[in-house]
């Protein structure tokens, strides 16, 4: 397929995933503020700053820079900020528009409607009370997009590029989210001790949409080793780093074919190696390296893979 | 109810013969609309707008503040053309595209029509779109204009005349194809009384027309649609047609010329391209052959074309055929090349390049429509009766300074059609743009884009200046109102 079209599929899917991720993290951060408002509001504040770091907004002490409320607003509806939900959806739509002849009309109509509904919601001004509702609608829009894509698109090259984009984004985000939040949690102590700690560890799981899934396996035991195991290494949980990398590797393998040559061989090799590492990793070695450094290394490998995909298929 | 207060005001009305008296082929429609409650029509119209927005059937307006994308306004009252009326239009259009193709072939080779004094050579040689690089070049199958959109209007006498031909990159066919679908969804009951000829085969016909000019010996040619990109005003149509035909939509940067052949950058490396349906002006097509500052084209594509390694539709240099200064000569071309009387006439036209006619134009600026010959989209135009004295003076100076650049026509009181305006139906001016394809045979779309001037009293129907569109129904022979053919 046309290189530019492949690139558009890849980025369209990445931006949709990014929009969902941003909405989820902001939602969790706002929820944390409510939950901890009586107990320990500073902890909620710390985690809000952490959220800004995860999403790529540079760290500015609230005293010197914008108030947190403003930054949250910026993350949601700032038209000109590359990190905002609005920008992500607008970009997803732009990319979709440029490949209308490749995606299904159901996909296009959905992205288009999603974009317009967010624009209209943004015009009315976003009030704090409506934030949760708004963020939920963003997430639903992203889930619907995935479902419609899977339900209406032939598993051709275009579809595989979209999957590669979506899961690469997911893997990167998962690494960042866990790395940043685990660091904040472990600062407080080696394991949760008390109501606030429990709430904070649960919010980490929520940040990865993993709370209920985790509980089905481990019930009420919230222990750092188990949480890290689940969020990083759990093969069957769709948002774990391992799972996301495996899906990405598979998509890239299908794009490259049996025996890709030259530049086209590199993405598959990098992701294959990474996938194998995660398949055989164990939690003690993650803690031994330090959760942060371990995940940062994976993130670097993912960025390298992303550049390799770019080189192999999009640039000529 | 909807027709309360509907007046003809001395215009030829498409639906009504006289006030209150619908033409035979409109009788059934009149009855159905008459029985509709205004609220019902309003409700369905809103559904139409929402559907168009969801589909992204937009048109980019450059001069407008309200954002880049606008929905091209769709009016739900269809325009109906009976079979025998359409038959005449069709035959006239076939003549015209044949004659224009022969003209281009002539003017880029032996120029007999100029030597024989039928067309003023100066007009051709000073034409901004006469491409010297095309002299002596033989395009595939000898066809220059593969897709043409011709604008037809009728005045108070009810006769269809050609207002202009569009032989370069005519647009609008996607709205034509969409409008049938839109109307069917929102107003399925309107179709009940009529046998309307389908338009859905356009994409297949277009594909065949393009495949027809592939380099010889290629069994399954790769055809692409070349677009300037998402920011182009007609991007929706480019994407739509590419989708309908199942061909890749490419931009200039996706193409590369190697060894005088054209390739596109694909994920598997370079893939050969055999035919380009380009929706980019000649000027921007190739920075080596034409404007060097163009970022929209592909360097070397003209050389590949000259070498016969790629087909391009429409051919380069067709602009001289739809040049407004050449337009007055088209009926003469039909006589000259086809030895036949033209079935469709032009709107009477004066040429400023002719001294006697120029004086007449200057003496009657307040009665005429003066047009620049190298402009389109309704810009660069003076509508005498509605212009200020100052505007007329400005045009007077321009016509004197550069007579070759201007033609003038009497104000045609365009025919009107009932159109939904704020809760009821009012007469608004319409035109008709059918599309003609020149492949292994000449095919005229069984339907056309009916554009409607939405502003009261306006004669300008172009979308870029606030026009809208309607579905156009060409009736099958023997259908309501038409005698069997």
PDB file of C-alpha atoms in Angstrom, chain A residues 89 93 105-120 141 144 148, chain B residues 50-51 53-56 185:
ATOM      1  CA  UNK A  89      -8.865  13.302  18.282  1.00  0.00           C
ATOM      2  CA  UNK A  93      -9.572  12.468  12.273  1.00  0.00           C
ATOM      3  CA  UNK A 105     -17.050   4.238   6.059  1.00  0.00           C
ATOM      4  CA  UNK A 106     -18.252   3.151   9.514  1.00  0.00           C
ATOM      5  CA  UNK A 107     -14.793   3.984  10.885  1.00  0.00           C
ATOM      6  CA  UNK A 108     -14.751   7.368   9.214  1.00  0.00           C
ATOM      7  CA  UNK A 109     -18.269   8.278  10.276  1.00  0.00           C
ATOM      8  CA  UNK A 110     -17.476   7.355  13.851  1.00  0.00           C
ATOM      9  CA  UNK A 111     -14.239   9.347  14.052  1.00  0.00           C
ATOM     10  CA  UNK A 112     -15.930  12.282  12.400  1.00  0.00           C
ATOM     11  CA  UNK A 113     -18.903  12.224  14.753  1.00  0.00           C
ATOM     12  CA  UNK A 114     -16.605  11.767  17.759  1.00  0.00           C
ATOM     13  CA  UNK A 115     -14.578  14.796  16.725  1.00  0.00           C
ATOM     14  CA  UNK A 116     -17.642  17.008  16.231  1.00  0.00           C
ATOM     15  CA  UNK A 117     -19.218  15.980  19.524  1.00  0.00           C
ATOM     16  CA  UNK A 118     -16.018  16.834  21.397  1.00  0.00           C
ATOM     17  CA  UNK A 119     -15.872  20.178  19.633  1.00  0.00           C
ATOM     18  CA  UNK A 120     -19.412  20.956  20.640  1.00  0.00           C
ATOM     19  CA  UNK A 141     -15.253   6.924  21.527  1.00  0.00           C
ATOM     20  CA  UNK A 144     -15.894   2.132  19.751  1.00  0.00           C
ATOM     21  CA  UNK A 148     -15.605  -0.770  14.583  1.00  0.00           C
TER      22      UNK A 148
ATOM     23  CA  UNK B  50     -26.530  15.618   9.872  1.00  0.00           C
ATOM     24  CA  UNK B  51     -25.969  12.800   7.424  1.00  0.00           C
ATOM     25  CA  UNK B  53     -21.813  16.198   8.104  1.00  0.00           C
ATOM     26  CA  UNK B  54     -21.239  12.632   9.319  1.00  0.00           C
ATOM     27  CA  UNK B  55     -20.181  11.611   5.865  1.00  0.00           C
ATOM     28  CA  UNK B  56     -17.913  14.609   5.648  1.00  0.00           C
ATOM     29  CA  UNK B 185     -32.671   8.166   2.688  1.00  0.00           C
TER      30      UNK B 185
END
